[in-house]
Short mmCIF file of C-alpha atoms and ligand atoms in Angstrom, two decimals:
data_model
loop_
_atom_site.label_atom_id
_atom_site.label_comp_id
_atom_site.label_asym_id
_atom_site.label_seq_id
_atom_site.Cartn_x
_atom_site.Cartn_y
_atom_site.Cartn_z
CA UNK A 2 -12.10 25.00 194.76
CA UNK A 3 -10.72 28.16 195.89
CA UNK A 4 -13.69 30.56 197.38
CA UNK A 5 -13.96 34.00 196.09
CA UNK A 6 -12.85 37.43 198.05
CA UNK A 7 -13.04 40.42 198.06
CA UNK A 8 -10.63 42.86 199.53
CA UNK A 9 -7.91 40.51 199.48
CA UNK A 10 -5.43 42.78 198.27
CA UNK A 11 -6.23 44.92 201.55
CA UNK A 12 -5.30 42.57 204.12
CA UNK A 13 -1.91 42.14 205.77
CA UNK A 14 0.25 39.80 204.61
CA UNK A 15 -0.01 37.74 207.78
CA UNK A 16 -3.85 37.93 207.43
CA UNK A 17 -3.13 36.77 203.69
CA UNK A 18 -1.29 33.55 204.53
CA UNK A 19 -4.13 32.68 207.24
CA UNK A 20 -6.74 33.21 204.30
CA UNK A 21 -5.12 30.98 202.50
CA UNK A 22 -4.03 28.46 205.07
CA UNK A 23 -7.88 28.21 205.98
CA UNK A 24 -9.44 27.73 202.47
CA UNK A 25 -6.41 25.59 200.15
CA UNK A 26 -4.65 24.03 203.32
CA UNK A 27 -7.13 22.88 206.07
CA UNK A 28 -5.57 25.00 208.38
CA UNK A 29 -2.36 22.93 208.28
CA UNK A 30 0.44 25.44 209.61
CA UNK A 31 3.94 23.47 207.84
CA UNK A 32 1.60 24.21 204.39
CA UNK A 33 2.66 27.71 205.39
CA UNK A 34 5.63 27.53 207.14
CA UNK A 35 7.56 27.70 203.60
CA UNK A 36 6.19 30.85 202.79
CA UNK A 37 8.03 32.40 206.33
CA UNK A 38 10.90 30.46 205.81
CA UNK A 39 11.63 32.29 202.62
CA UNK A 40 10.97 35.54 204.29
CA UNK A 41 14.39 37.78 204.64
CA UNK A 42 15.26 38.97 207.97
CA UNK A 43 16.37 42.50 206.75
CA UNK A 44 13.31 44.12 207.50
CA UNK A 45 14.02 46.83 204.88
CA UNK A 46 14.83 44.32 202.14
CA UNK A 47 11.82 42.14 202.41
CA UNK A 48 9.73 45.42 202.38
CA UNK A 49 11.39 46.77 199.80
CA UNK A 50 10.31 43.09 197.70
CA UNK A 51 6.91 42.89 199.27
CA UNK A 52 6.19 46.26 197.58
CA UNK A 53 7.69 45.25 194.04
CA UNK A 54 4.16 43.54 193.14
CA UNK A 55 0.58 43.18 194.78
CA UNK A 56 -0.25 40.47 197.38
CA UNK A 57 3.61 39.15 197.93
CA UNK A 58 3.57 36.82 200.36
CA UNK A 59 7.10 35.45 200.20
CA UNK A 60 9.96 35.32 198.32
CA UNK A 61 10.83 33.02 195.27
CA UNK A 62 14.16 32.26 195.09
CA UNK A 63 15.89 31.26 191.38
CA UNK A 64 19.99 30.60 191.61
CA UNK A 65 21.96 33.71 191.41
CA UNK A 66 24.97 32.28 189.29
CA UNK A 67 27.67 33.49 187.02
CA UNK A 68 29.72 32.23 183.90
CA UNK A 69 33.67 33.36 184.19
CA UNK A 70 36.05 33.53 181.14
CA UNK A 71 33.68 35.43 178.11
CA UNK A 72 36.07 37.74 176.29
CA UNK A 73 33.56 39.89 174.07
CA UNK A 74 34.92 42.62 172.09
CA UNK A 75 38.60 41.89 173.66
CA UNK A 76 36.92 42.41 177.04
CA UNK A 77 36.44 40.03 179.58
CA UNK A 78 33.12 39.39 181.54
CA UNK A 79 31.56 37.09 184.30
CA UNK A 80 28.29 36.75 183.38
CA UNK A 81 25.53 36.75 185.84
CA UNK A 82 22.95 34.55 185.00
CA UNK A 83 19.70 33.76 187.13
CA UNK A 84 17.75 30.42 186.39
CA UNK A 85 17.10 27.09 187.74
CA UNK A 86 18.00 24.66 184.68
CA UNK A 87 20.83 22.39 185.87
CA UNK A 88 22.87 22.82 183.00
CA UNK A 89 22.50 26.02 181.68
CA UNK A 90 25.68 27.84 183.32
CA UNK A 91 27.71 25.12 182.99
CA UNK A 92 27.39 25.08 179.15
CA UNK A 93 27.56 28.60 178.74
CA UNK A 94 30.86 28.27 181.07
CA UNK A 95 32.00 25.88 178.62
CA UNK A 96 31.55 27.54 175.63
CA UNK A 97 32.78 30.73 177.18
CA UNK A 98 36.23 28.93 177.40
CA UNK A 99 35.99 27.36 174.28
CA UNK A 100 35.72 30.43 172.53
CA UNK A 101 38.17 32.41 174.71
CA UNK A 102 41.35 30.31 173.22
CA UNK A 103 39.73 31.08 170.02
CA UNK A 104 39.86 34.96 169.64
CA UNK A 105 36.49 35.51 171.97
CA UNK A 106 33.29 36.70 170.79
CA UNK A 107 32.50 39.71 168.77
CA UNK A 108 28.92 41.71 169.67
CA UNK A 109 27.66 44.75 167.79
CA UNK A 110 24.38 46.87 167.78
CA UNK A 111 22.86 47.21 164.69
CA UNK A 112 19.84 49.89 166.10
CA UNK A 113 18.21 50.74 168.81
CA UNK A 114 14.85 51.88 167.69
CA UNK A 115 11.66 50.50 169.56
CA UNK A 116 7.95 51.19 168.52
CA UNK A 117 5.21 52.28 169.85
CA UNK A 118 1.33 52.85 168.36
CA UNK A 119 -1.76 54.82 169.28
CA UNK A 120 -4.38 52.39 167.64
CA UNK A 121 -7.66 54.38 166.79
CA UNK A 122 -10.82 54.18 164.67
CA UNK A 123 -11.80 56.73 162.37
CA UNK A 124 -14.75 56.58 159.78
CA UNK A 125 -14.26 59.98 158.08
CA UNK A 126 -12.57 60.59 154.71
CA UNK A 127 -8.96 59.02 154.73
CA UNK A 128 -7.75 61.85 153.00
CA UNK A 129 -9.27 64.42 155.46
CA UNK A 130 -7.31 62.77 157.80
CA UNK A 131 -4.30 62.61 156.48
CA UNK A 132 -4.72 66.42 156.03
CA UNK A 133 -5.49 66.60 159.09
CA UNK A 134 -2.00 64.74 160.74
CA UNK A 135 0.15 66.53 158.64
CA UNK A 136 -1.10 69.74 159.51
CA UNK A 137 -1.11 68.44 163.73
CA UNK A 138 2.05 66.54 163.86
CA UNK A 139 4.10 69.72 165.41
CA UNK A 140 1.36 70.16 167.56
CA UNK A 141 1.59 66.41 168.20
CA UNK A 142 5.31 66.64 169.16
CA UNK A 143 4.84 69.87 171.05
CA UNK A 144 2.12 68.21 173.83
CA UNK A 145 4.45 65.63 174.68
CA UNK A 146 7.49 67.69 174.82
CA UNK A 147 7.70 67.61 178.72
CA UNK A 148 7.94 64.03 178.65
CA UNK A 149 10.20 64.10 176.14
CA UNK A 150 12.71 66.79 177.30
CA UNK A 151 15.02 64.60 179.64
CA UNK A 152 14.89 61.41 177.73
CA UNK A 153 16.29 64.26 174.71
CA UNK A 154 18.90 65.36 176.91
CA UNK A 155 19.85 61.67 177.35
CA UNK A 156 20.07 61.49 173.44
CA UNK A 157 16.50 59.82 172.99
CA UNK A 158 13.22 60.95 172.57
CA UNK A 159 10.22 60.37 169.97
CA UNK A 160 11.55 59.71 166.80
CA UNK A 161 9.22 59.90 164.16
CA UNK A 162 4.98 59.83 164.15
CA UNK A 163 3.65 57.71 161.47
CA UNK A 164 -0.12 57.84 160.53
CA UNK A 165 -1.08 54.21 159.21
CA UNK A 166 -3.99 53.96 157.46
CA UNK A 167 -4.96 49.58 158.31
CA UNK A 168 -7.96 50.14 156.95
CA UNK A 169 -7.58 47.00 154.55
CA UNK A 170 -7.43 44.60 157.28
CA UNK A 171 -9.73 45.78 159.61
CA UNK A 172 -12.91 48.68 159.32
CA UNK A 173 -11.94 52.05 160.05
CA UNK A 174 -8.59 50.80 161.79
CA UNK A 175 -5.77 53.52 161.52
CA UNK A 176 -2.59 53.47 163.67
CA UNK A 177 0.19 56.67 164.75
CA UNK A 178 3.23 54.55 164.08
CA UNK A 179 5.71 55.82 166.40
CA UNK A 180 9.48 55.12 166.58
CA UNK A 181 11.57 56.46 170.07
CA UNK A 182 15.06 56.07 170.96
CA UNK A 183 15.27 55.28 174.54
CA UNK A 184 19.01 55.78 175.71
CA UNK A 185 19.96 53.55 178.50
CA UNK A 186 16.10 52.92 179.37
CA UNK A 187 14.32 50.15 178.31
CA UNK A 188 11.65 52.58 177.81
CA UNK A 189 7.92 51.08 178.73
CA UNK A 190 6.99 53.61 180.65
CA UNK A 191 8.43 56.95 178.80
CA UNK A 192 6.75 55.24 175.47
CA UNK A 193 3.73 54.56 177.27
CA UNK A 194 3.44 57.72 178.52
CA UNK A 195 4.13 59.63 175.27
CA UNK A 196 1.65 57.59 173.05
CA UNK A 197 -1.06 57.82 175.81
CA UNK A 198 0.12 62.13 175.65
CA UNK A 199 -0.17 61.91 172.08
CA UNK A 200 -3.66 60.06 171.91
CA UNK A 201 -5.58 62.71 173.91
CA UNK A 202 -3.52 65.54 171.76
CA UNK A 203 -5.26 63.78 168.32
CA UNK A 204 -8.70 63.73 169.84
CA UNK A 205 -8.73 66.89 171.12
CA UNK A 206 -7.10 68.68 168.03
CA UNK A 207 -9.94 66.79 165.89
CA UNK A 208 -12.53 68.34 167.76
CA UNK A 209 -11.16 71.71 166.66
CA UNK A 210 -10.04 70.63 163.31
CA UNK A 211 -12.21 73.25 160.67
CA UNK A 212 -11.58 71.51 157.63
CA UNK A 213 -13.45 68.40 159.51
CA UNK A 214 -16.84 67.32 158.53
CA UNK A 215 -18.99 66.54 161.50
CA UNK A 216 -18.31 62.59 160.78
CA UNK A 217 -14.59 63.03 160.67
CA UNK A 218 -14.45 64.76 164.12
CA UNK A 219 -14.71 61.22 165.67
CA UNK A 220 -11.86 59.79 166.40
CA UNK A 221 -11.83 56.69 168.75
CA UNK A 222 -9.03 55.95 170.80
CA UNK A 223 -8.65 52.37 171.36
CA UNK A 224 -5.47 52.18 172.77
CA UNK A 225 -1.83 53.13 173.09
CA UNK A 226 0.78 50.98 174.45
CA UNK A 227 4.74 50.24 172.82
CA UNK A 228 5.23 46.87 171.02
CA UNK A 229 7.51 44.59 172.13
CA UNK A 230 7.91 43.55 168.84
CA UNK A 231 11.46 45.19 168.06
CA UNK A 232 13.44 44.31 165.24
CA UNK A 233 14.89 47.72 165.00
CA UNK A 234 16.55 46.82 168.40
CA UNK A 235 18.86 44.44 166.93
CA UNK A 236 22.58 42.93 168.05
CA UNK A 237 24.64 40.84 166.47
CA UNK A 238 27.14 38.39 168.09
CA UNK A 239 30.12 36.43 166.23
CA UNK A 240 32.86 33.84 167.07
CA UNK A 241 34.85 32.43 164.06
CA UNK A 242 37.66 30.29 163.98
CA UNK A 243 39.84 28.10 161.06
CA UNK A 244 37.89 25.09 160.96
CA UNK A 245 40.61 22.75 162.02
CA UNK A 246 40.70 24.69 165.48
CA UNK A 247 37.24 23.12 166.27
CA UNK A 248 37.64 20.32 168.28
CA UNK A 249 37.95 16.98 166.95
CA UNK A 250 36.45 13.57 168.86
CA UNK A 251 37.61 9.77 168.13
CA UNK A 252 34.87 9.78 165.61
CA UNK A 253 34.76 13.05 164.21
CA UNK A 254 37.43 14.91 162.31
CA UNK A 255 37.03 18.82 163.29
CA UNK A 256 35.71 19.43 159.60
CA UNK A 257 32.94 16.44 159.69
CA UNK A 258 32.56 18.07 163.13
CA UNK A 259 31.76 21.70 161.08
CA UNK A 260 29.95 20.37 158.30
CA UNK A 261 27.42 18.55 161.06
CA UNK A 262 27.31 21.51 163.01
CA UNK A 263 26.00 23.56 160.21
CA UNK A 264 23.48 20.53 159.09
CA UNK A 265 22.06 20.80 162.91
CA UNK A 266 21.50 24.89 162.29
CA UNK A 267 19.97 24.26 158.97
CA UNK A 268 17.46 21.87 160.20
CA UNK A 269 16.53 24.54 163.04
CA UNK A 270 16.19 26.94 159.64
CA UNK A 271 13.67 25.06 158.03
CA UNK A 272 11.92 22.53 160.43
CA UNK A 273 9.92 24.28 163.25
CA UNK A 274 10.06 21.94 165.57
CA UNK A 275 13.30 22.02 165.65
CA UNK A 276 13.84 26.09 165.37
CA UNK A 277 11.81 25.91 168.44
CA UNK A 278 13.96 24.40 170.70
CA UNK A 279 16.75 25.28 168.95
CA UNK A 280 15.40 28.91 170.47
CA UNK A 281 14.32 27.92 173.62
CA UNK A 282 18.09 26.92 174.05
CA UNK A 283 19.05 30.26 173.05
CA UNK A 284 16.89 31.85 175.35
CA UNK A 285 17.92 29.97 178.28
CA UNK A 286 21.19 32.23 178.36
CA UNK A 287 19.58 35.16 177.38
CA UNK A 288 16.92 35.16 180.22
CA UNK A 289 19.08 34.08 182.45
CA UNK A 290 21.42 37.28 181.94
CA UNK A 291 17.96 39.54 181.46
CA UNK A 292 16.43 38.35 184.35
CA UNK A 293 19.76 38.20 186.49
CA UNK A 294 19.58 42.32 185.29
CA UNK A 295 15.98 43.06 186.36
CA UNK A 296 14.92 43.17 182.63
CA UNK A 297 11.70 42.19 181.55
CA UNK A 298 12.36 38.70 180.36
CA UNK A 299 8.64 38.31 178.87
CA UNK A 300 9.16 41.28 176.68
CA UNK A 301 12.46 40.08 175.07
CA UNK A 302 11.54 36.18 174.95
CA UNK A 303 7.77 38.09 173.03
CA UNK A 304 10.40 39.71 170.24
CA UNK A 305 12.58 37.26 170.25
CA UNK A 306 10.34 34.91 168.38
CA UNK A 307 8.64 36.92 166.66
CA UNK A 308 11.76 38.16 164.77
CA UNK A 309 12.58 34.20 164.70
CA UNK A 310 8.97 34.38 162.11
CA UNK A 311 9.28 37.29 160.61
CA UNK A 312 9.63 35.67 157.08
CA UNK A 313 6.72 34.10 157.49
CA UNK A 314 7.95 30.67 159.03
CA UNK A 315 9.73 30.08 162.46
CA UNK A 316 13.50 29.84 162.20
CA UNK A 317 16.91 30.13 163.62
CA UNK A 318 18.23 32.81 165.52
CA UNK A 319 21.74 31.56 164.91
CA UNK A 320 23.74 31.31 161.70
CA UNK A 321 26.39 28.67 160.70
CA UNK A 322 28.62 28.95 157.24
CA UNK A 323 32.24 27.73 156.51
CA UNK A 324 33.98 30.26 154.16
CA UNK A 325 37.71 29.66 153.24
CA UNK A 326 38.38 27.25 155.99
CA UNK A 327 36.53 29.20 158.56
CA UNK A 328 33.69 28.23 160.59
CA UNK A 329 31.65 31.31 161.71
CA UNK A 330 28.82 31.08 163.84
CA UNK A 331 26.53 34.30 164.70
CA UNK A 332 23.11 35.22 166.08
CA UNK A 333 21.04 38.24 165.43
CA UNK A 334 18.38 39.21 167.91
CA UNK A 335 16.80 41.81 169.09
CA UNK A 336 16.39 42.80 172.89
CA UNK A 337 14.99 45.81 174.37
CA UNK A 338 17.26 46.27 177.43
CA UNK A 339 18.16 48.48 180.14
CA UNK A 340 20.68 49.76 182.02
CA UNK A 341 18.77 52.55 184.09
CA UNK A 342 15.37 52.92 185.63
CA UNK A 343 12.70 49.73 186.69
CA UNK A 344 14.85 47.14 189.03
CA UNK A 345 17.97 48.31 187.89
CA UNK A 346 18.97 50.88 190.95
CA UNK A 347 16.36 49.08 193.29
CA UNK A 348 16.89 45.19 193.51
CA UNK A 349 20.41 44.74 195.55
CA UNK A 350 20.94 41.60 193.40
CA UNK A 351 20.57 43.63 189.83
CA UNK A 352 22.79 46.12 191.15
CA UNK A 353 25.61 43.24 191.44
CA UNK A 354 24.72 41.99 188.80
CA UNK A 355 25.26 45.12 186.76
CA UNK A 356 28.50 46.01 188.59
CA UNK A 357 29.82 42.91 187.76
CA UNK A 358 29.33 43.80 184.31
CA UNK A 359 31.02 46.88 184.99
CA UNK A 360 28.40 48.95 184.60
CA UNK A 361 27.13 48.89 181.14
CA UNK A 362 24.89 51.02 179.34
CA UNK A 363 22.35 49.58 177.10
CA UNK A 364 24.61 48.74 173.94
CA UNK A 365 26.82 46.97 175.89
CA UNK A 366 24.46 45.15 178.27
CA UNK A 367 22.40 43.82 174.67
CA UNK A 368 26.20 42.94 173.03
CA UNK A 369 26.83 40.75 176.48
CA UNK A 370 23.23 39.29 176.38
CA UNK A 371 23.35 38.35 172.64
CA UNK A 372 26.61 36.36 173.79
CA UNK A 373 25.42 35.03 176.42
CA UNK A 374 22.44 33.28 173.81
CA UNK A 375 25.12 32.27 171.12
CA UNK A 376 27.07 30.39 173.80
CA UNK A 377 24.45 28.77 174.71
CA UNK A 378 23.47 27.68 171.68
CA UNK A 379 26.58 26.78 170.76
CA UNK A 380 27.10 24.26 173.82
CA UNK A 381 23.65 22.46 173.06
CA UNK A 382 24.40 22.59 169.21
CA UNK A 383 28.05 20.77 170.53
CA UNK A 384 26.30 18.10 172.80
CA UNK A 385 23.19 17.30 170.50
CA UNK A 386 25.69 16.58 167.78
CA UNK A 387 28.30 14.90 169.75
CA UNK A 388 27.53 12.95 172.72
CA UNK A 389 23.52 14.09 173.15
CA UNK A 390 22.25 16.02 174.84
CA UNK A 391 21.35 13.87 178.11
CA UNK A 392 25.30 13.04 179.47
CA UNK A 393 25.78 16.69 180.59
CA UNK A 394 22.49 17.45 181.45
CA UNK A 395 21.95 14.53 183.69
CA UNK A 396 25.46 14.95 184.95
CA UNK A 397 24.04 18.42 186.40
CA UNK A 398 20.57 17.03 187.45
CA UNK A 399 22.24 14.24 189.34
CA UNK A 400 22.36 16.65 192.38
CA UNK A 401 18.59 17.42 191.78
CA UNK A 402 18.14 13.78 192.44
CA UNK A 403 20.21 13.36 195.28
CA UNK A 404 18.72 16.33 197.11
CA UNK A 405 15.21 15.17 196.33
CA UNK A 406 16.54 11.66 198.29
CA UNK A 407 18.25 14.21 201.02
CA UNK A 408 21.16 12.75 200.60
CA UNK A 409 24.23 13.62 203.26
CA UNK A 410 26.97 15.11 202.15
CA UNK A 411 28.97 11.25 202.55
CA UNK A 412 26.42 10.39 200.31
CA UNK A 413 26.82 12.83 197.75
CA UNK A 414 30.56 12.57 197.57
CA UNK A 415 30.43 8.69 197.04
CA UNK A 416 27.78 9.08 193.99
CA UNK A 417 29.27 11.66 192.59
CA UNK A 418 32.29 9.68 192.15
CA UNK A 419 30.61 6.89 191.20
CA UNK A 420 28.88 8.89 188.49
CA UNK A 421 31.72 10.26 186.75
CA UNK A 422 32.24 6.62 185.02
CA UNK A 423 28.39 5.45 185.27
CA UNK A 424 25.15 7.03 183.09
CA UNK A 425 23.30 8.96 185.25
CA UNK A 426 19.46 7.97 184.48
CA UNK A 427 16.97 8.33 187.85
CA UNK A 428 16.70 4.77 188.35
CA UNK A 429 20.19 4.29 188.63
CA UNK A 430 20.82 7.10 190.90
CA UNK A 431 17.86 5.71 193.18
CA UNK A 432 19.12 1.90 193.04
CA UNK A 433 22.39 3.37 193.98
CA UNK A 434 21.53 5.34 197.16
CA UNK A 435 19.51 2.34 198.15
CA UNK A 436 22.32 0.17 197.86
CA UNK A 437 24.53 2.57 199.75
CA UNK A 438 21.99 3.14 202.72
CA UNK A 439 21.69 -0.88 203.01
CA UNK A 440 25.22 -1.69 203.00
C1 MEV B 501 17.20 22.55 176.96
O1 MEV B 501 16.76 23.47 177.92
C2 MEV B 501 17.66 23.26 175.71
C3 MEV B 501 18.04 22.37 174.54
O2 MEV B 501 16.95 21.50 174.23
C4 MEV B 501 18.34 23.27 173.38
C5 MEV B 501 18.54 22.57 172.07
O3 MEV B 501 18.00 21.49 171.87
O4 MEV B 501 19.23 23.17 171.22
C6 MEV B 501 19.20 21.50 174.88
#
């Protein structure tokens, strides 16, 4: 059981590794030698990481990759994509290709509006209050207007302020509903700062509000924060093609091949389970291209399923139909992106990352990320329905395997090769490296 501290956060990060080398690992110095070893020797660099969080004590490393040959829009990108799954940038490379002899992929923004409340409790009369925000809201706008002013000049700002009277669910519950455009920012912080501007601007202006009674003066701020909830932030991605374009297989014709396609995003429609995974495969592309960006992956994986339920059940985020001899297969999601501010101009990897994206502003970077999740989507959709899902995958994890057996490079050539005509399952990879190293 780890024993409790106090000032830990004060210590030097050498002094934090002996802490913990003394109390979780008896002291044992190659329990801590990984944590150096992942140290960088560019003094500058690893400060510049230690000092992104509290109590860093080495690096964690993901794979910095990147998927060649999408054309989105008539463009063409190589999309960096950070994440450890095997297969993940393999199947997006795939389906990048796939789609790239078929007319490419077609993104679009639908909005860009984000949301943000001041939650409070008032237990005056409802109509007082409403009064009372109508009256305020220029003098609502007006306290916030120095935050406001550059992200205006950047053709953003607070939108509109909302008051939401939630009374019905919960006692004495109302809400400012606000809506902000953001530019190329993903925002937090501006939204943050403007609700938390506009909460002390509603309390104060109550306390001097004359047509208040005494009990309608009180108004209790419980808290103001943006929601990542954000399907006013919404982009749509495409690819289409004549059905008979779609690859066919020695069993399946390319139109059985459509017609089961669309079956496999129907079931993710209307059977949870399914949806769910059918998501998660989305998301692996689209966190690997947020994270690879320095956005905040947890934010857009939060709206991301929550627009998946908001009818009330989980579903797809993709779409199959075949019209006229076309198969057309889209996804609409929302992601809260950005192109300036947090890691974007600070993390030397983001800043590739975004360069090799040729800069994009928000727009663009959502259009690529939406892509990015239909690809992937579209790869697992491709295996699960053709050849399952395990034959690539394991392909991929077979150097996983080989690494966790240290294999030498001798070794890794000779079962690779035997591997591209043999299943790949754990055992067989382990009975094989046996019977190499005994022979
Ligand atoms: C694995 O990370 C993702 C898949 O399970 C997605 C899917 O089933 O659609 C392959």
């Amino acid at each position: 059981m780890s024993p409790l501290v106090s000032g830990f956060s004060k210590l030097s990060k050498t002094d934090k590794i002996k802490w913990l080398a003394t109390h979780h690992f008896n002291n044992d110095p190659t329990a801590t030698a990984v944590l150096t070893t992942y140290w960088n020797s560019d003094e500058k660099l690893q400060r510049l990481h230690d000092e992104f969080t509290e109590n860093t004590i080495s690096n964690y490393y993901l794979p910095f990759s990147v998927a060649p040959n999408f054309v989105i829009n008539g463009k063409t990108y190589t999309i960096p994509m950070a994440i450890e799954e095997s297969s993940v940038v393999a199947a997006a490379s795939k389906a990048a290709k796939f789609w790239q002899k078929r007319g490419g992929f077609t993104a679009k923004v639908l909005s860009t509006t984000k949301v943000g409340q001041v939650h409070f409790l008032f237990t005056g009369v409802p109509d007082h209050l409403l009064q009372f925000f109508t009256e305020i809201e220029p003098v609502l706008r007006a306290s916030v207007s120095h935050i406001t002013k550059n992200m205006e000049k950047r053709g953003g700002g607070l939108k509109s302020i909302e008051l939401r009277d939630k009374t019905a669910q919960l006692d004495s519950y109302y809400q400012l509903h606000c809506t902000f455009e953001t530019a190329d920012a993903m925002g937090a912080n501006f939204i943050n700062s403007t609700l938390e501007q506009l909460a002390k601007t509603l309390v104060t202006e109550a306390k001097h509000y004359e047509h208040f009674s005494i009990s309608d003066k009180h108004i209790e701020i419980l808290m103001s924060i943006l929601s990542n909830y954000v399907p006013e932030c919404l982009v749509k991605a495409t690819v289409s093609c004549k059905i008979d374009e779609l690859e066919s297989t020695a069993t399946l014709s390319a139109e059985a091949y459509a017609k089961k396609f669309i079956r496999a995003i129907q079931i993710a429609n209307i059977e949870p389970y399914r949806a769910v995974t059918h998501n998660k495969g989305i998301m692996n592309g689209i966190d690997a291209v947020v994270l690879a960006t320095g956005n905040d992956f947890r934010a857009v994986e939060a709206g991301a399923h929550a627009y998946a339920s908001r009818k009330g059940t989980y579903t797809s985020l993709t779409h199959a139909e075949i019209k006229d001899d076309t198969f057309t297969f889209s996804i609409e999601v929302p992601l809260a992106l950005g192109t300036v501010g947090g890691l974007t101009n600070l993390h030397p990897l983001v800043k590739f990352a975004l360069q090799l994206l040729d800069t994009p502003n928000a727009t663009k970077l959502m259009e690529i990320t939406a892509v990015a999740g239909l690809a992937q989507n579209f790869a697992a959709v491709n295996s699960l329905i053709t050849t399952g899902i395990q034959q690539g995958h394991m392909k991929m994890h077979l150097m996983n395997i080989l690494n966790q057996f240290e294999a030498t490079a001798h070794e890794k050539a000779k079962l690779i090769k035997y591997f591209e005509t043999n299943t790949v399952t754990h055992n067989e990879v382990v009975t094989q490296i046996e019977k190499l190293r005994t022979s």
